[in-house]
XYZ file of C-alpha atoms in Angstrom:
517
model
C 0.000 0.000 0.000
C 1.419 3.375 -1.031
C 2.048 6.269 1.352
C -0.536 8.357 -0.518
C -3.184 5.669 -0.071
C -2.419 5.327 3.647
C -2.595 9.100 4.100
C -5.953 9.216 2.301
C -7.341 6.425 4.473
C -6.017 8.180 7.568
C -7.743 11.450 6.598
C -11.019 9.669 5.893
C -10.882 7.826 9.225
C -10.020 11.004 11.123
C -12.828 12.903 9.404
C -15.313 10.151 10.228
C -14.229 9.981 13.865
C -14.359 13.765 14.235
C -17.900 13.805 12.827
C -19.043 11.016 15.182
C -17.408 12.651 18.183
C -18.888 16.056 17.346
C -22.380 14.602 16.885
C -22.104 12.526 20.038
C -20.937 15.445 22.156
C -24.079 17.344 21.189
C -26.289 14.675 22.735
C -27.564 15.540 26.220
C -27.043 13.335 29.256
C -29.095 10.083 29.204
C -31.257 11.377 32.067
C -32.137 14.456 30.017
C -32.850 12.304 26.967
C -35.498 10.412 28.946
C -36.891 13.669 30.330
C -37.234 15.103 26.835
C -38.794 11.867 25.606
C -41.249 12.022 28.510
C -42.351 15.486 27.408
C -42.673 14.325 23.791
C -44.764 11.304 24.789
C -47.104 13.443 26.894
C -47.558 15.955 24.059
C -48.092 13.203 21.463
C -50.634 11.467 23.706
C -52.706 14.649 23.870
C -52.764 14.932 20.072
C -53.227 11.242 19.239
C -55.972 10.769 21.836
C -58.278 12.687 19.487
C -57.717 10.189 16.654
C -59.509 6.867 16.214
C -57.255 4.048 15.028
C -58.298 0.792 13.416
C -55.291 -1.084 14.786
C -56.546 -3.985 16.899
C -54.656 -5.385 19.873
C -54.570 -9.179 19.295
C -54.599 -9.803 23.058
C -57.702 -7.755 23.920
C -59.282 -7.841 20.425
C -60.096 -4.160 20.850
C -58.995 -1.131 18.843
C -55.980 0.657 20.340
C -56.945 3.909 22.053
C -54.331 6.529 22.988
C -54.739 7.938 26.492
C -54.231 11.675 27.008
C -51.495 12.109 29.625
C -52.074 15.872 29.788
C -55.596 15.529 31.124
C -56.146 16.740 34.684
C -56.794 13.206 35.910
C -53.686 11.760 34.220
C -51.415 14.509 35.574
C -52.797 13.964 39.070
C -52.081 10.237 38.848
C -48.573 10.874 37.475
C -47.628 13.204 40.328
C -49.217 11.137 43.093
C -47.554 7.921 41.891
C -44.132 9.448 41.101
C -42.380 7.938 44.139
C -43.781 4.452 43.652
C -43.077 4.637 39.923
C -39.408 5.166 40.765
C -39.116 2.702 43.662
C -40.958 -0.032 41.738
C -38.736 0.409 38.661
C -37.603 -3.218 38.240
C -33.975 -2.705 37.128
C -33.224 -0.292 39.988
C -33.313 -2.693 42.922
C -31.819 -5.489 40.853
C -28.719 -3.511 39.948
C -28.187 -1.963 43.371
C -28.472 -5.263 45.273
C -26.147 -7.091 42.885
C -23.591 -4.278 42.985
C -23.502 -4.270 46.799
C -22.111 -7.805 46.794
C -19.864 -7.421 43.762
C -18.543 -4.124 45.137
C -17.313 -5.787 48.327
C -15.631 -8.592 46.358
C -13.986 -6.038 44.060
C -12.841 -3.624 46.772
C -11.404 -6.397 48.951
C -9.259 -7.581 46.023
C -10.881 -11.012 45.732
C -11.881 -10.569 42.090
C -8.593 -8.938 41.072
C -6.488 -11.698 42.589
C -8.670 -14.324 40.932
C -8.172 -12.710 37.524
C -4.400 -12.507 38.049
C -4.223 -16.169 39.021
C -6.177 -17.250 35.947
C -3.801 -15.350 33.690
C -0.576 -16.482 35.380
C -1.212 -20.211 34.936
C -1.792 -19.876 31.201
C 0.805 -21.261 28.686
C 2.291 -18.592 26.417
C 0.663 -20.116 23.334
C -2.740 -19.666 24.925
C -2.215 -16.137 26.226
C -4.487 -14.548 23.647
C -7.573 -16.749 24.146
C -7.132 -16.743 27.918
C -6.945 -12.934 28.086
C -10.083 -12.659 25.960
C -11.849 -15.276 28.083
C -10.835 -13.657 31.395
C -11.857 -10.264 29.999
C -15.347 -11.602 29.335
C -15.476 -13.267 32.757
C -14.615 -9.914 34.360
C -18.133 -8.703 33.479
C -19.278 -10.079 36.824
C -17.298 -7.263 38.465
C -18.760 -4.351 36.532
C -15.802 -2.179 35.465
C -13.000 -4.391 36.819
C -12.060 -5.494 33.310
C -11.354 -1.928 32.191
C -9.165 -1.074 35.152
C -7.398 -4.417 35.578
C -7.568 -6.847 32.658
C -6.797 -4.356 29.871
C -3.551 -2.960 31.370
C -2.652 -6.456 32.579
C -3.047 -7.730 29.022
C -0.362 -5.295 27.864
C 2.040 -6.347 30.639
C 1.565 -10.068 29.998
C 2.048 -9.672 26.247
C 5.226 -7.653 26.832
C 6.601 -10.244 29.227
C 6.052 -12.847 26.505
C 7.968 -10.758 23.948
C 4.839 -9.618 22.111
C 3.600 -6.120 21.367
C 1.705 -4.645 24.338
C -0.905 -2.957 22.137
C -1.934 -6.398 20.883
C -2.558 -7.393 24.504
C -4.611 -4.255 25.072
C -6.619 -4.930 21.905
C -7.361 -8.545 22.879
C -8.428 -7.572 26.395
C -10.519 -4.625 25.188
C -12.216 -6.891 22.645
C -13.169 -9.325 25.405
C -14.214 -6.769 28.021
C -16.233 -4.506 25.750
C -16.706 -6.182 22.355
C -17.761 -9.434 24.020
C -19.926 -7.750 26.637
C -22.954 -9.970 25.931
C -20.987 -13.203 26.384
C -20.328 -14.801 29.750
C -20.092 -18.208 31.373
C -22.041 -17.177 34.480
C -25.033 -14.926 35.188
C -24.197 -11.272 35.799
C -26.054 -8.208 36.953
C -26.538 -7.265 33.304
C -28.778 -10.315 32.796
C -31.083 -9.104 35.525
C -30.919 -5.496 34.329
C -31.981 -6.284 30.751
C -34.589 -8.809 31.877
C -36.381 -6.085 33.805
C -36.656 -3.878 30.727
C -37.594 -6.803 28.462
C -40.391 -8.034 30.715
C -41.798 -4.527 31.164
C -41.778 -4.040 27.386
C -43.373 -7.437 26.718
C -46.185 -6.624 29.128
C -47.107 -3.592 27.037
C -48.607 -6.138 24.638
C -49.263 -9.088 26.946
C -49.574 -8.145 30.615
C -49.220 -11.780 31.716
C -45.884 -12.369 29.982
C -42.859 -13.078 32.171
C -39.190 -13.213 31.190
C -36.691 -15.368 33.053
C -33.554 -13.604 34.280
C -31.456 -16.404 32.736
C -33.255 -16.331 29.375
C -30.011 -15.773 27.420
C -27.671 -17.812 29.642
C -26.997 -20.789 27.357
C -26.515 -18.606 24.290
C -24.166 -16.426 26.362
C -22.104 -19.469 27.320
C -21.882 -20.588 23.695
C -21.036 -17.023 22.660
C -18.120 -17.013 25.110
C -16.503 -19.903 23.260
C -17.218 -18.374 19.852
C -15.937 -14.886 20.736
C -12.814 -16.362 22.343
C -11.958 -18.290 19.168
C -12.861 -15.476 16.759
C -11.046 -12.887 18.891
C -7.984 -15.164 19.027
C -7.918 -15.375 15.214
C -8.443 -11.627 14.714
C -5.712 -10.765 17.232
C -3.011 -13.007 15.838
C -3.872 -12.837 12.125
C -4.927 -9.220 11.670
C -4.294 -6.939 14.647
C -0.959 -8.114 16.044
C 0.896 -8.108 12.681
C -0.274 -4.547 12.149
C 0.504 -3.096 15.599
C 3.850 -4.892 15.725
C 5.121 -2.285 13.263
C 4.537 0.469 15.832
C 7.645 1.475 17.767
C 7.414 1.124 21.538
C 8.553 4.537 22.741
C 6.337 5.273 25.725
C 6.891 5.249 29.462
C 6.031 1.602 29.987
C 7.955 1.033 33.194
C 5.441 0.253 35.950
C 6.176 0.695 39.624
C 3.959 -2.280 40.400
C 3.814 -5.525 38.473
C 0.088 -6.044 38.100
C 0.624 -9.708 37.266
C 2.002 -10.373 40.773
C 0.215 -11.013 44.037
C 1.507 -11.542 47.555
C 1.464 -14.774 49.554
C -1.143 -13.207 51.800
C -3.350 -12.393 48.824
C -2.898 -15.913 47.484
C -3.885 -17.441 50.825
C -6.884 -15.112 51.050
C -8.036 -16.171 47.599
C -7.701 -19.879 48.428
C -9.738 -19.533 51.606
C -12.359 -17.301 49.973
C -12.517 -19.566 46.925
C -13.114 -22.572 49.183
C -15.900 -20.668 50.944
C -17.491 -19.860 47.568
C -17.307 -23.496 46.444
C -18.790 -24.726 49.734
C -21.557 -22.143 49.431
C -22.427 -23.250 45.885
C -22.326 -26.895 46.969
C -24.636 -26.097 49.874
C -27.046 -24.319 47.534
C -27.035 -27.324 45.184
C -27.717 -29.659 48.119
C -30.661 -27.538 49.232
C -32.112 -27.336 45.729
C -31.641 -30.996 44.721
C -34.412 -32.741 46.749
C -37.787 -32.902 45.024
C -39.333 -31.429 48.155
C -36.945 -28.467 48.183
C -38.496 -25.120 49.061
C -36.396 -23.628 46.251
C -38.487 -25.465 43.650
C -41.698 -24.226 42.088
C -44.717 -25.132 44.252
C -46.688 -25.743 41.035
C -44.569 -28.193 39.043
C -41.534 -28.799 41.263
C -39.191 -27.253 38.689
C -36.064 -25.310 39.577
C -36.094 -23.304 36.367
C -39.680 -22.113 36.053
C -40.293 -18.413 36.606
C -42.266 -19.075 39.791
C -39.521 -21.136 41.440
C -38.086 -19.346 44.515
C -34.533 -19.999 43.302
C -35.274 -18.181 40.033
C -36.715 -15.245 41.963
C -33.572 -15.236 44.100
C -30.955 -14.960 41.335
C -29.979 -11.397 42.245
C -29.811 -12.033 46.016
C -27.745 -15.144 45.252
C -25.335 -13.056 43.154
C -25.106 -10.725 46.148
C -24.313 -13.566 48.583
C -21.987 -15.467 46.222
C -19.754 -12.407 45.957
C -20.090 -10.647 49.290
C -19.306 -13.633 51.533
C -16.067 -14.693 49.755
C -15.215 -10.985 49.367
C -15.434 -10.461 53.133
C -13.468 -13.646 53.861
C -10.759 -12.629 51.398
C -10.576 -9.128 52.842
C -9.936 -10.284 56.401
C -7.524 -13.083 55.444
C -5.546 -10.908 52.990
C -5.598 -7.927 55.320
C -7.455 -5.502 53.057
C -10.291 -5.436 55.599
C -9.514 -4.741 59.259
C -13.039 -4.379 60.646
C -16.701 -4.441 59.711
C -16.427 -0.736 58.962
C -14.208 -1.544 55.962
C -16.909 -3.830 54.568
C -19.510 -1.084 54.884
C -17.096 1.393 53.290
C -16.704 -1.005 50.362
C -20.490 -1.042 49.949
C -20.574 2.743 50.202
C -17.918 3.034 47.513
C -19.849 0.669 45.273
C -23.052 2.677 45.694
C -21.252 6.008 45.184
C -20.539 4.911 41.612
C -24.245 4.314 40.987
C -25.407 7.916 41.440
C -25.640 8.740 37.749
C -27.454 5.464 37.101
C -30.034 6.224 39.776
C -30.700 9.677 38.309
C -31.113 8.143 34.865
C -33.322 5.401 36.330
C -35.716 8.007 37.793
C -36.397 9.671 34.455
C -36.319 6.333 32.666
C -38.992 4.942 35.005
C -41.178 7.998 34.419
C -40.745 7.723 30.646
C -41.509 3.996 30.487
C -44.584 4.401 32.712
C -45.868 7.260 30.553
C -45.065 5.377 27.367
C -47.018 2.374 28.606
C -49.953 4.341 29.995
C -50.321 6.299 26.760
C -50.586 3.139 24.598
C -48.346 4.824 22.014
C -45.855 1.965 22.235
C -48.599 -0.583 21.577
C -49.819 1.429 18.592
C -46.327 1.746 17.086
C -45.559 -1.911 17.749
C -48.741 -3.193 16.119
C -48.489 -0.770 13.202
C -44.865 -1.778 12.698
C -45.856 -5.414 12.895
C -48.407 -4.832 10.147
C -45.634 -3.368 7.982
C -43.395 -6.346 8.731
C -46.204 -8.734 7.879
C -46.779 -6.902 4.596
C -43.062 -7.098 3.775
C -43.195 -10.810 4.635
C -39.556 -10.830 5.709
C -38.283 -14.062 7.207
C -37.692 -13.954 10.940
C -33.975 -14.270 10.389
C -33.889 -11.039 8.350
C -35.864 -9.238 11.040
C -33.417 -10.346 13.719
C -30.410 -9.216 11.663
C -32.110 -5.838 11.231
C -32.551 -5.640 15.009
C -28.843 -6.346 15.554
C -27.830 -3.728 12.967
C -30.157 -1.087 14.432
C -28.733 -1.608 17.912
C -25.151 -1.513 16.644
C -25.752 1.840 14.956
C -27.540 3.356 17.981
C -24.717 2.093 20.208
C -22.217 4.353 18.454
C -23.972 7.418 19.897
C -25.553 6.047 23.102
C -23.058 3.952 25.026
C -25.183 2.877 27.999
C -26.744 -0.558 27.444
C -29.530 0.175 29.903
C -30.286 3.539 28.298
C -30.451 2.005 24.822
C -32.623 -0.923 25.848
C -34.911 1.356 27.836
C -35.484 3.331 24.633
C -35.671 0.417 22.188
C -37.381 -2.324 24.180
C -40.837 -0.682 24.542
C -41.026 -0.506 20.736
C -39.011 -3.471 19.462
C -40.110 -6.163 21.925
C -43.886 -5.767 21.393
C -43.435 -5.185 17.655
C -41.499 -8.405 17.195
C -43.904 -10.266 19.493
C -46.697 -9.256 17.133
C -44.941 -11.067 14.263
C -44.175 -14.138 16.352
C -40.650 -13.431 17.666
C -40.180 -13.918 21.407
C -38.906 -11.176 23.751
C -36.048 -13.480 24.750
C -34.799 -13.759 21.155
C -35.193 -10.003 20.639
C -33.126 -9.392 23.778
C -30.393 -11.741 22.523
C -30.263 -9.835 19.227
C -30.055 -6.531 21.088
C -27.148 -7.774 23.204
C -25.148 -8.708 20.117
C -25.607 -5.288 18.521
C -24.896 -3.582 21.842
C -21.558 -5.384 22.190
C -20.025 -5.293 18.745
C -19.661 -1.526 18.331
C -18.637 -0.715 21.921
C -14.983 -0.910 20.924
C -15.103 1.582 18.052
C -17.051 4.469 19.531
C -15.101 7.286 21.210
C -18.285 8.057 23.144
C -17.977 4.912 25.252
C -17.000 6.185 28.701
C -13.889 4.012 29.045
C -12.608 4.637 25.510
C -10.343 7.573 26.517
C -8.899 5.428 29.315
C -7.915 2.721 26.826
C -6.239 5.381 24.657
C -4.173 6.373 27.713
C -3.201 2.733 28.273
C -1.951 2.581 24.682
C -0.006 5.837 25.036
C 2.052 4.318 27.851
C 3.678 2.152 25.189
C 3.222 4.102 21.927
C 3.145 7.864 22.565
C 1.549 8.707 19.221
C -1.559 6.623 19.903
C -4.747 8.591 19.376
C -8.448 7.917 19.053
C -8.044 7.033 15.387
C -5.277 4.556 16.205
C -7.431 2.723 18.705
C -10.508 2.710 16.470
C -8.541 1.364 13.520
C -6.987 -1.254 15.809
C -10.392 -2.388 17.081
C -12.341 -2.097 13.814
C -11.500 -5.669 12.663
C -12.913 -7.065 15.912
C -16.084 -4.988 15.555
C -16.806 -5.989 11.957
C -15.928 -9.666 12.340
C -17.705 -9.994 15.700
C -20.831 -8.495 14.112
C -20.777 -10.927 11.200
C -19.817 -14.063 13.126
C -22.079 -13.390 16.110
C -25.101 -12.708 13.895
C -24.502 -15.942 11.993
C -23.910 -17.750 15.285
C -27.329 -16.638 16.587
C -29.065 -17.731 13.388
C -27.348 -21.139 13.509
C -28.145 -21.493 17.234
C -31.773 -20.734 16.381
C -31.880 -23.060 13.356
C -30.435 -25.970 15.318
C -32.934 -25.329 18.099
C -30.454 -24.988 20.935
C -32.015 -23.279 23.977
C -31.303 -19.557 24.385
C -31.522 -19.909 28.138
C -33.868 -20.939 30.905
C -37.528 -20.898 29.817
C -36.641 -18.946 26.690
C -38.736 -19.712 23.593
C -37.804 -18.425 20.158
C -41.369 -17.669 19.146
C -44.389 -15.890 20.584
C -47.795 -17.376 19.722
C -49.948 -15.121 17.536
C -53.334 -15.453 15.959
C-alpha cells in the first residue's frame, strides 16, 4: 500500500471519527434524553388521543386507544404515583443489590487476585484466548475489566515478547466487544430482563421473562468470541501493531501480574468458601421437596420457582461472603467498617445510574400508559407482515439497528430502555419472542462498543496505549479495534441464526417464538 493511499485512508478515518465525536458530544445526558422523551410522549398522547385508530390489539381484540397524559386526571395520577413509579422500577433494585455484593468482592481484592491467578497459569501459546476469556469473565465485576484486565493484558504480552498494544486490543475486545458473552449470570442479565419483561407486558400483561433467558446462548457465545477474537488478534491486529515502535513510558512501579502470599492465601480460603456455598445451595435445591423449587410443578427453572426469583440475592451472597473472607484473610479489611465502606464506595458509583433510572422509570410508565408503544408496535408489525420478511432477516435488522444506535448512546440500559418498549412488542406481534429479541439486542450492543469514542472508558484505553506508543490517538485505537467490531458483528449474527436453526435453547424458559393469531 502506497504512502498516498495510507494518508488518504487516515484522513477519511479522522474525518469520520471527528464527525461522530462532534455529533455525540451534542447529545444531552441520558437522564435528560429520557426527560425530553417524557415530554414528547405526553404531548403526542394529547394529540393522538383525538384520533380513532383501526389497529386492533390481538390480546384484547379491541382497537388501540391513545390515552391523554395531559388531562387533569392523568397529571394527578402521574404526580401522586411518582415515588412508587421510581421505587418499583424493576432494574433499579436489581442492579443496586447485585452491585452491593460485587462491590465488596472487588474492593477487597478477591476478584482482582482471581483474575491474576487465571492469567498467570496460562501457557504462552494460549495467552491470547485466555486474556479474551478472562476479559469476558470480568463482566461479573462491573468495570473491573477496564481497570485491571486491559492494562494487565499489555504487561503479559510484553513479558512474553509480544507487542503490548496487541494485549490491550485482545483484552478490550473481550471486556467490551464481548460484553454480551459470559459463562455465568451477571447483573446485566437481571438489568436487561427487567426492561424486556416490562416491554413485553405492554402487549401481553401476563408475559414473564426469566432472568437467565439468554444464559446458554451467552455461554456458547463465550466460546465463539474467544476463538474469533484469538484469530483476529493473531492474524490481523498483532501483525499490524507490531510495526509500531514502543517509545512510551512503559515502566510500571507495580507488576500487576504479581500477588503476595497473603493475597494468594486469602483467595484460596475465599474460593473454598465460595465453592462450599455453591455446593450447599445445590444440596438444598436438589431434593424434590426443596423449598427452592416451584410449588406448582416442582421445577427449579420455572419463573415461579423461589430460586429463580432469588438470582440477584444469590449473586449478592456469592460475591459478598467470599469478598469479606478474602478481605480479612488478605488484610485488606480490618473491621466491619471496611466492609460497609466497600459497599458505600460501590453505591457512590451508581449515582448517575439512579438519576437516569428516575427519568427512565417515568418515561416507560408514561409510554405504557399512553398506549403509544402498543400502537407503534402493532403498526410496525403490520408493515413487517406486509413485507413478509423471514424472521432471520428481522433479527439481523434488530442487531444492525442496535449496533448503529450504540455508536452514539453507550449505555446498554439507556439504549434498551429506549428500544425495548417498541421493538419487543413489535417483534412479538410477528411471532418473535422477547427473549430472542433481547439476545439480538445484546449482540448489537456489544459489537460496536470498541469503536465508539463516546464509550465512557474509551479515553482510558487510549491512555493505556499511550504508555507504550506515545503517538496513539483515538483514530489509532478505532482502527486497531475495527476488525474485531466488523468480524464480531458478522460471526455473532450468523452464530445466533445457527443457534436458532439448530434449536439450541437460548436460556432458561426462553422460547424463540411468541404465539400469535
